């Protein structure tokens, strides 16, 4: 079996959710499969190959614009793989009839929260997702929540969509005991006090204005000297988010750190007193698992995929209520028994989410679709 994989997301510079998914899943597939042949398609040259196995070929095909619809499409027409796997949403419209297609859909946020996306972005995401929902041979959804959304909006038949959870790298994300290393990160980023942590792109869908307001409410009733640290690159429609701390008079307690080094992120989870994901919509919510794996307690929204990922191992709140978010922060930080219980449950829960499991299910799907052709 020859499987082509759109690997363009793996060389996207600073990696975020969908890019991490592509890198980790491809590497896990490589660890499990030395038998089938793979062809990785890249849109720009890479400095360090993500896999080095002989059964993984690399094809670098630079192209200035519309790489998927023009350059990748042409390559797959001239030399078609038997399976084309796209780890994120966008499928070439022109394809060889010899090729079966499998596409991962991470979320349908642009459908549910259209007002929180810029028009060109919203149009692109909605059109590309609708196209793969209608025309891909099979879809991977990263959660049951995303699967249900695909079925609800696009009437995707049950037999055409498979849920494959994302994983977490337990070699990277784990409790760290070396105080010298933890102190080095604290000094490097000037993390002077105890802090709450958010990790993700700074954008309206993440509901950070309500988190900042909830944090302000918590500060009014708590004697803790605690900060709020928001780690993530600046996204879109962010003016209200960045202005909120000053508006509430807590600008000295809220820190936007932009993108931090990938190797430093596990230390942030280890140093944090609580990880909070207040999103209005998530397709999965990978930072929840990363925090749990590091022994950091978590609290998140009671909507979309977040309860599915947290399970019983954290607190849930109504993301539209700053008062309820604040109560969850207070409960987790002030109740030591609850905090210890949720940390223990989180460390157990993450063992059920691995990239090896994700790769195994994905490989089974490759074989299934290949033998159906």
Short mmCIF file of C-alpha atoms in Angstrom, two decimals:
data_model
loop_
_atom_site.label_atom_id
_atom_site.label_comp_id
_atom_site.label_asym_id
_atom_site.label_seq_id
_atom_site.Cartn_x
_atom_site.Cartn_y
_atom_site.Cartn_z
CA UNK A 1 0.00 0.00 0.00
CA UNK A 2 1.30 3.46 -0.94
CA UNK A 3 0.02 6.23 1.32
CA UNK A 4 0.56 9.88 0.43
CA UNK A 5 0.42 12.35 3.31
CA UNK A 6 0.08 16.12 3.06
CA UNK A 7 2.93 17.05 5.42
CA UNK A 8 2.82 20.79 4.75
CA UNK A 9 1.54 21.47 8.27
CA UNK A 10 4.71 20.00 9.78
CA UNK A 11 6.89 22.79 8.36
CA UNK A 12 4.59 25.68 9.23
CA UNK A 13 7.13 27.47 11.44
CA UNK A 14 5.68 27.99 14.91
CA UNK A 15 3.53 24.95 15.57
CA UNK A 16 0.03 25.17 17.08
CA UNK A 17 -2.75 22.60 17.44
CA UNK A 18 -3.21 21.20 13.93
CA UNK A 19 0.53 21.34 13.23
CA UNK A 20 1.34 19.42 16.42
CA UNK A 21 -1.26 16.85 15.41
CA UNK A 22 0.34 16.32 12.00
CA UNK A 23 3.90 16.02 13.35
CA UNK A 24 3.05 13.68 16.23
CA UNK A 25 0.72 11.45 14.24
CA UNK A 26 3.14 11.00 11.31
CA UNK A 27 5.99 10.17 13.69
CA UNK A 28 3.82 7.66 15.56
CA UNK A 29 2.73 6.01 12.30
CA UNK A 30 6.39 5.68 11.33
CA UNK A 31 7.21 3.97 14.64
CA UNK A 32 4.45 1.41 14.09
CA UNK A 33 4.71 0.72 10.35
CA UNK A 34 7.87 -0.31 8.53
CA UNK A 35 5.95 -2.34 5.95
CA UNK A 36 3.81 0.01 3.85
CA UNK A 37 5.27 2.74 1.67
CA UNK A 38 4.69 6.43 2.48
CA UNK A 39 5.18 9.60 0.52
CA UNK A 40 5.31 12.87 2.47
CA UNK A 41 4.47 16.01 0.48
CA UNK A 42 6.03 19.31 1.63
CA UNK A 43 5.35 22.82 0.33
CA UNK A 44 8.69 24.27 1.52
CA UNK A 45 12.15 22.79 2.19
CA UNK A 46 12.68 21.50 5.73
CA UNK A 47 15.80 21.71 7.89
CA UNK A 48 15.20 18.58 9.95
CA UNK A 49 13.21 15.61 8.62
CA UNK A 50 10.36 14.51 10.89
CA UNK A 51 11.02 10.83 10.06
CA UNK A 52 14.10 9.05 8.64
CA UNK A 53 12.79 5.60 7.73
CA UNK A 54 13.43 4.10 4.32
CA UNK A 55 9.73 3.45 3.70
CA UNK A 56 9.02 7.20 4.03
CA UNK A 57 9.86 9.18 0.87
CA UNK A 58 9.95 12.99 0.95
CA UNK A 59 8.78 15.17 -1.90
CA UNK A 60 9.46 18.88 -1.55
CA UNK A 61 7.34 20.89 -3.98
CA UNK A 62 7.61 24.66 -3.42
CA UNK A 63 4.81 26.71 -4.98
CA UNK A 64 3.86 30.34 -4.31
CA UNK A 65 0.06 30.15 -3.90
CA UNK A 66 -2.78 27.63 -3.72
CA UNK A 67 -0.31 24.83 -3.07
CA UNK A 68 -2.95 22.22 -2.20
CA UNK A 69 -5.23 22.91 -5.16
CA UNK A 70 -2.47 23.30 -7.77
CA UNK A 71 0.89 21.74 -6.84
CA UNK A 72 -0.26 18.91 -4.58
CA UNK A 73 -3.16 18.17 -6.91
CA UNK A 74 -0.82 17.95 -9.94
CA UNK A 75 1.62 15.67 -8.10
CA UNK A 76 -1.15 13.29 -7.06
CA UNK A 77 -2.54 13.23 -10.60
CA UNK A 78 0.81 12.48 -12.25
CA UNK A 79 1.93 9.91 -9.67
CA UNK A 80 -1.14 8.93 -7.64
CA UNK A 81 -0.82 7.26 -4.23
CA UNK A 82 -3.38 4.62 -3.35
CA UNK A 83 -4.40 6.56 -0.24
CA UNK A 84 -4.08 10.34 0.25
CA UNK A 85 -4.24 11.36 3.91
CA UNK A 86 -4.70 15.06 4.73
CA UNK A 87 -4.23 15.79 8.47
CA UNK A 88 -6.18 19.05 8.35
CA UNK A 89 -9.32 19.95 6.42
CA UNK A 90 -8.19 20.88 2.89
CA UNK A 91 -8.47 18.37 0.06
CA UNK A 92 -7.42 18.90 -3.59
CA UNK A 93 -10.53 19.32 -5.74
CA UNK A 94 -8.91 17.64 -8.76
CA UNK A 95 -7.79 14.11 -7.90
CA UNK A 96 -7.01 10.80 -9.55
CA UNK A 97 -9.86 8.26 -9.40
CA UNK A 98 -7.18 5.74 -8.39
CA UNK A 99 -6.68 7.52 -5.05
CA UNK A 100 -8.86 7.10 -1.97
CA UNK A 101 -8.91 10.09 0.37
CA UNK A 102 -8.98 10.40 4.16
CA UNK A 103 -9.14 13.82 5.82
CA UNK A 104 -9.00 14.85 9.48
CA UNK A 105 -11.53 17.46 10.59
CA UNK A 106 -10.45 19.15 13.81
CA UNK A 107 -13.42 21.37 14.48
CA UNK A 108 -16.27 23.33 12.93
CA UNK A 109 -15.67 26.54 14.84
CA UNK A 110 -16.22 28.77 11.80
CA UNK A 111 -19.70 27.27 11.43
CA UNK A 112 -20.73 27.72 15.07
CA UNK A 113 -18.93 30.97 15.88
CA UNK A 114 -18.84 32.76 12.54
CA UNK A 115 -18.77 36.20 14.20
CA UNK A 116 -15.39 35.38 15.78
CA UNK A 117 -13.66 34.83 12.44
CA UNK A 118 -12.55 37.33 9.81
CA UNK A 119 -14.58 37.02 6.61
CA UNK A 120 -11.86 35.54 4.30
CA UNK A 121 -10.88 33.05 7.00
CA UNK A 122 -14.49 32.10 7.68
CA UNK A 123 -15.24 31.65 3.98
CA UNK A 124 -12.15 29.49 3.43
CA UNK A 125 -12.75 27.28 6.47
CA UNK A 126 -16.44 26.79 5.78
CA UNK A 127 -15.96 25.99 2.09
CA UNK A 128 -13.00 23.65 2.61
CA UNK A 129 -14.71 21.78 5.45
CA UNK A 130 -17.96 21.44 3.53
CA UNK A 131 -16.05 20.10 0.52
CA UNK A 132 -14.23 17.39 2.47
CA UNK A 133 -17.43 16.49 4.31
CA UNK A 134 -19.15 15.91 0.97
CA UNK A 135 -16.32 14.41 -1.10
CA UNK A 136 -13.61 12.72 1.00
CA UNK A 137 -13.89 8.94 1.02
CA UNK A 138 -13.55 8.94 4.80
CA UNK A 139 -13.26 11.49 7.60
CA UNK A 140 -11.39 11.36 10.88
CA UNK A 141 -12.95 13.41 13.68
CA UNK A 142 -10.73 14.16 16.68
CA UNK A 143 -13.64 13.84 19.14
CA UNK A 144 -17.20 12.57 19.33
CA UNK A 145 -18.23 16.21 19.61
CA UNK A 146 -16.68 16.98 16.19
CA UNK A 147 -18.20 13.82 14.73
CA UNK A 148 -21.64 14.87 15.95
CA UNK A 149 -21.14 18.35 14.47
CA UNK A 150 -20.22 16.85 11.08
CA UNK A 151 -23.32 14.69 11.11
CA UNK A 152 -25.55 17.55 12.24
CA UNK A 153 -24.35 20.20 9.79
CA UNK A 154 -23.35 18.15 6.74
CA UNK A 155 -25.35 14.95 7.31
CA UNK A 156 -22.20 12.84 7.04
CA UNK A 157 -23.22 9.15 7.28
CA UNK A 158 -22.04 7.22 10.33
CA UNK A 159 -19.99 4.83 8.18
CA UNK A 160 -17.93 7.69 6.66
CA UNK A 161 -16.53 9.15 9.87
CA UNK A 162 -14.27 7.61 12.52
CA UNK A 163 -13.31 9.18 15.85
CA UNK A 164 -9.57 9.09 16.56
CA UNK A 165 -8.55 10.98 19.69
CA UNK A 166 -5.39 13.04 19.73
CA UNK A 167 -2.58 11.96 22.03
CA UNK A 168 -0.08 13.44 24.42
CA UNK A 169 3.65 12.74 24.53
CA UNK A 170 4.20 11.45 28.07
CA UNK A 171 7.96 11.59 27.61
CA UNK A 172 7.76 15.38 27.23
CA UNK A 173 4.73 16.23 29.33
CA UNK A 174 5.21 14.78 32.81
CA UNK A 175 5.73 15.93 36.39
CA UNK A 176 9.18 17.51 36.68
CA UNK A 177 10.96 17.40 40.03
CA UNK A 178 14.26 19.13 39.26
CA UNK A 179 13.89 22.44 41.13
CA UNK A 180 16.90 24.00 39.40
CA UNK A 181 15.33 23.58 35.94
CA UNK A 182 11.96 24.86 37.13
CA UNK A 183 13.62 27.91 38.68
CA UNK A 184 15.53 28.53 35.43
CA UNK A 185 12.24 28.77 33.49
CA UNK A 186 10.71 30.94 36.21
CA UNK A 187 13.62 33.36 35.90
CA UNK A 188 13.73 33.24 32.10
CA UNK A 189 10.10 34.35 31.77
CA UNK A 190 10.00 36.42 35.00
CA UNK A 191 7.29 34.28 36.57
CA UNK A 192 7.55 35.87 39.99
CA UNK A 193 4.35 34.65 41.61
CA UNK A 194 1.98 31.71 41.69
CA UNK A 195 -0.04 31.78 38.45
CA UNK A 196 -3.04 30.51 36.51
CA UNK A 197 -2.22 29.34 32.98
CA UNK A 198 -3.89 29.42 29.59
CA UNK A 199 -2.20 28.00 26.46
CA UNK A 200 -3.56 28.63 22.97
CA UNK A 201 -3.92 31.20 20.21
CA UNK A 202 -5.15 34.59 21.43
CA UNK A 203 -8.49 34.87 19.61
CA UNK A 204 -12.15 35.54 20.51
CA UNK A 205 -13.23 31.89 20.42
CA UNK A 206 -10.95 31.17 23.37
CA UNK A 207 -13.16 33.46 25.50
CA UNK A 208 -10.21 35.15 27.19
CA UNK A 209 -12.07 38.37 27.97
CA UNK A 210 -14.37 36.38 30.26
CA UNK A 211 -11.38 34.55 31.79
CA UNK A 212 -9.69 37.88 32.59
CA UNK A 213 -12.92 39.20 34.11
CA UNK A 214 -13.28 36.00 36.16
CA UNK A 215 -9.68 36.38 37.34
CA UNK A 216 -10.41 39.96 38.44
CA UNK A 217 -13.39 38.68 40.47
CA UNK A 218 -11.21 36.03 42.08
CA UNK A 219 -8.56 38.62 43.05
CA UNK A 220 -11.23 40.64 44.88
CA UNK A 221 -11.95 37.77 47.27
CA UNK A 222 -8.59 35.99 47.52
CA UNK A 223 -5.54 36.83 49.60
CA UNK A 224 -3.25 34.93 47.20
CA UNK A 225 -0.55 36.84 45.35
CA UNK A 226 -1.33 35.21 42.02
CA UNK A 227 -1.02 36.15 38.34
CA UNK A 228 -2.67 35.07 35.10
CA UNK A 229 -0.28 33.94 32.35
CA UNK A 230 -1.58 33.62 28.79
CA UNK A 231 0.77 31.72 26.48
CA UNK A 232 0.04 31.83 22.76
CA UNK A 233 0.60 33.76 19.57
CA UNK A 234 -1.60 36.73 18.70
CA UNK A 235 -4.48 35.70 16.49
CA UNK A 236 -7.29 37.88 15.14
CA UNK A 237 -9.91 40.28 16.52
CA UNK A 238 -7.86 40.63 19.70
CA UNK A 239 -8.21 44.32 20.68
CA UNK A 240 -10.80 43.67 23.41
CA UNK A 241 -8.73 40.85 24.89
CA UNK A 242 -5.52 42.87 25.20
CA UNK A 243 -7.39 45.91 26.53
CA UNK A 244 -9.36 44.02 29.20
CA UNK A 245 -6.73 43.87 32.00
CA UNK A 246 -6.20 47.65 31.99
CA UNK A 247 -9.95 48.24 31.83
CA UNK A 248 -10.34 46.17 35.00
CA UNK A 249 -7.27 47.67 36.71
CA UNK A 250 -5.34 44.37 36.85
CA UNK A 251 -2.82 45.01 34.07
CA UNK A 252 0.07 44.25 36.47
CA UNK A 253 -1.39 40.80 37.20
CA UNK A 254 -1.99 39.58 33.62
CA UNK A 255 0.88 38.57 31.33
CA UNK A 256 0.70 37.81 27.60
CA UNK A 257 3.80 35.77 26.74
CA UNK A 258 3.16 35.19 23.05
CA UNK A 259 4.72 31.96 21.77
CA UNK A 260 7.19 30.26 24.13
CA UNK A 261 9.84 27.71 23.18
CA UNK A 262 8.35 24.25 22.64
CA UNK A 263 10.87 22.74 25.06
CA UNK A 264 9.79 25.19 27.80
CA UNK A 265 6.06 24.46 27.69
CA UNK A 266 6.12 21.42 30.04
CA UNK A 267 7.76 23.62 32.67
CA UNK A 268 4.90 26.12 32.48
CA UNK A 269 2.37 23.37 33.18
CA UNK A 270 4.49 22.14 36.08
CA UNK A 271 4.82 25.61 37.57
CA UNK A 272 1.17 26.61 37.14
CA UNK A 273 -1.31 26.35 40.02
CA UNK A 274 -4.21 25.74 37.64
CA UNK A 275 -4.72 25.40 33.88
CA UNK A 276 -7.93 26.99 32.55
CA UNK A 277 -9.47 26.47 29.11
CA UNK A 278 -12.52 28.79 28.87
CA UNK A 279 -13.18 28.31 25.14
CA UNK A 280 -16.63 28.74 23.63
CA UNK A 281 -15.82 25.90 21.21
CA UNK A 282 -13.05 23.31 20.85
CA UNK A 283 -12.71 20.37 18.50
CA UNK A 284 -10.51 18.59 21.04
CA UNK A 285 -8.48 20.71 23.48
CA UNK A 286 -4.99 19.19 23.53
CA UNK A 287 -3.56 21.57 26.20
CA UNK A 288 -5.94 19.93 28.70
CA UNK A 289 -4.10 16.62 28.30
CA UNK A 290 -0.69 18.31 28.39
CA UNK A 291 -1.58 20.01 31.69
CA UNK A 292 -2.97 16.80 33.24
CA UNK A 293 0.14 14.87 32.20
CA UNK A 294 2.30 17.40 34.06
CA UNK A 295 0.29 17.08 37.25
CA UNK A 296 -1.43 20.45 36.82
CA UNK A 297 -5.13 20.59 37.83
CA UNK A 298 -7.52 21.72 35.08
CA UNK A 299 -10.81 23.56 34.69
CA UNK A 300 -12.64 24.08 31.43
CA UNK A 301 -15.84 25.01 29.66
CA UNK A 302 -18.83 22.70 29.82
CA UNK A 303 -19.36 22.80 26.04
CA UNK A 304 -18.25 21.11 22.80
CA UNK A 305 -15.44 18.55 23.24
CA UNK A 306 -14.00 19.85 26.52
CA UNK A 307 -16.12 17.70 28.91
CA UNK A 308 -15.28 14.69 26.71
CA UNK A 309 -11.55 15.27 27.23
CA UNK A 310 -11.62 16.31 30.90
CA UNK A 311 -14.01 13.58 32.05
CA UNK A 312 -14.10 13.50 35.86
CA UNK A 313 -10.53 14.75 36.15
CA UNK A 314 -11.25 18.48 36.36
CA UNK A 315 -13.88 21.13 36.96
CA UNK A 316 -16.36 22.35 34.35
CA UNK A 317 -18.00 25.78 34.17
CA UNK A 318 -20.35 27.84 32.01
CA UNK A 319 -17.94 29.83 29.78
CA UNK A 320 -20.48 32.66 29.41
CA UNK A 321 -20.43 33.37 33.16
CA UNK A 322 -17.32 35.07 34.60
CA UNK A 323 -18.82 34.47 38.05
CA UNK A 324 -18.95 30.70 37.47
CA UNK A 325 -15.42 30.64 36.04
CA UNK A 326 -14.24 32.54 39.11
CA UNK A 327 -15.97 30.06 41.43
CA UNK A 328 -14.19 27.16 39.70
CA UNK A 329 -10.83 28.93 40.11
CA UNK A 330 -11.59 29.53 43.79
CA UNK A 331 -12.73 25.95 44.38
CA UNK A 332 -9.63 24.41 42.79
CA UNK A 333 -7.14 26.75 44.46
CA UNK A 334 -8.67 26.87 47.94
CA UNK A 335 -9.74 23.22 48.39
CA UNK A 336 -6.55 21.18 48.78
CA UNK A 337 -8.35 17.82 48.96
CA UNK A 338 -10.23 18.48 45.72
CA UNK A 339 -7.06 19.73 44.07
CA UNK A 340 -5.08 16.59 45.01
CA UNK A 341 -7.96 14.36 43.86
CA UNK A 342 -8.20 16.02 40.44
CA UNK A 343 -4.43 15.94 39.91
CA UNK A 344 -4.42 12.20 40.62
CA UNK A 345 -7.40 11.59 38.33
CA UNK A 346 -5.77 13.64 35.57
CA UNK A 347 -2.52 11.65 35.70
CA UNK A 348 -4.52 8.44 35.34
CA UNK A 349 -6.76 9.79 32.60
CA UNK A 350 -3.99 10.88 30.22
CA UNK A 351 -2.72 7.31 30.01
CA UNK A 352 -5.72 6.61 27.77
CA UNK A 353 -4.59 9.18 25.20
CA UNK A 354 -1.42 8.37 23.27
CA UNK A 355 -0.12 9.07 19.77
CA UNK A 356 0.53 5.34 19.40
CA UNK A 357 -3.19 4.63 19.91
CA UNK A 358 -4.07 7.39 17.45
CA UNK A 359 -1.60 6.01 14.90
CA UNK A 360 -2.87 2.45 15.34
CA UNK A 361 -6.48 3.47 14.68
CA UNK A 362 -5.39 5.60 11.70
CA UNK A 363 -3.39 2.71 10.23
CA UNK A 364 -6.38 0.40 10.63
CA UNK A 365 -8.44 2.96 8.73
CA UNK A 366 -5.84 3.16 5.92
CA UNK A 367 -6.05 -0.62 5.52
CA UNK A 368 -9.84 -0.64 5.62
CA UNK A 369 -10.23 2.07 2.96
CA UNK A 370 -7.49 0.51 0.81
CA UNK A 371 -9.13 -2.92 0.80
CA UNK A 372 -12.54 -1.38 0.02
CA UNK A 373 -11.15 0.14 -3.18
#
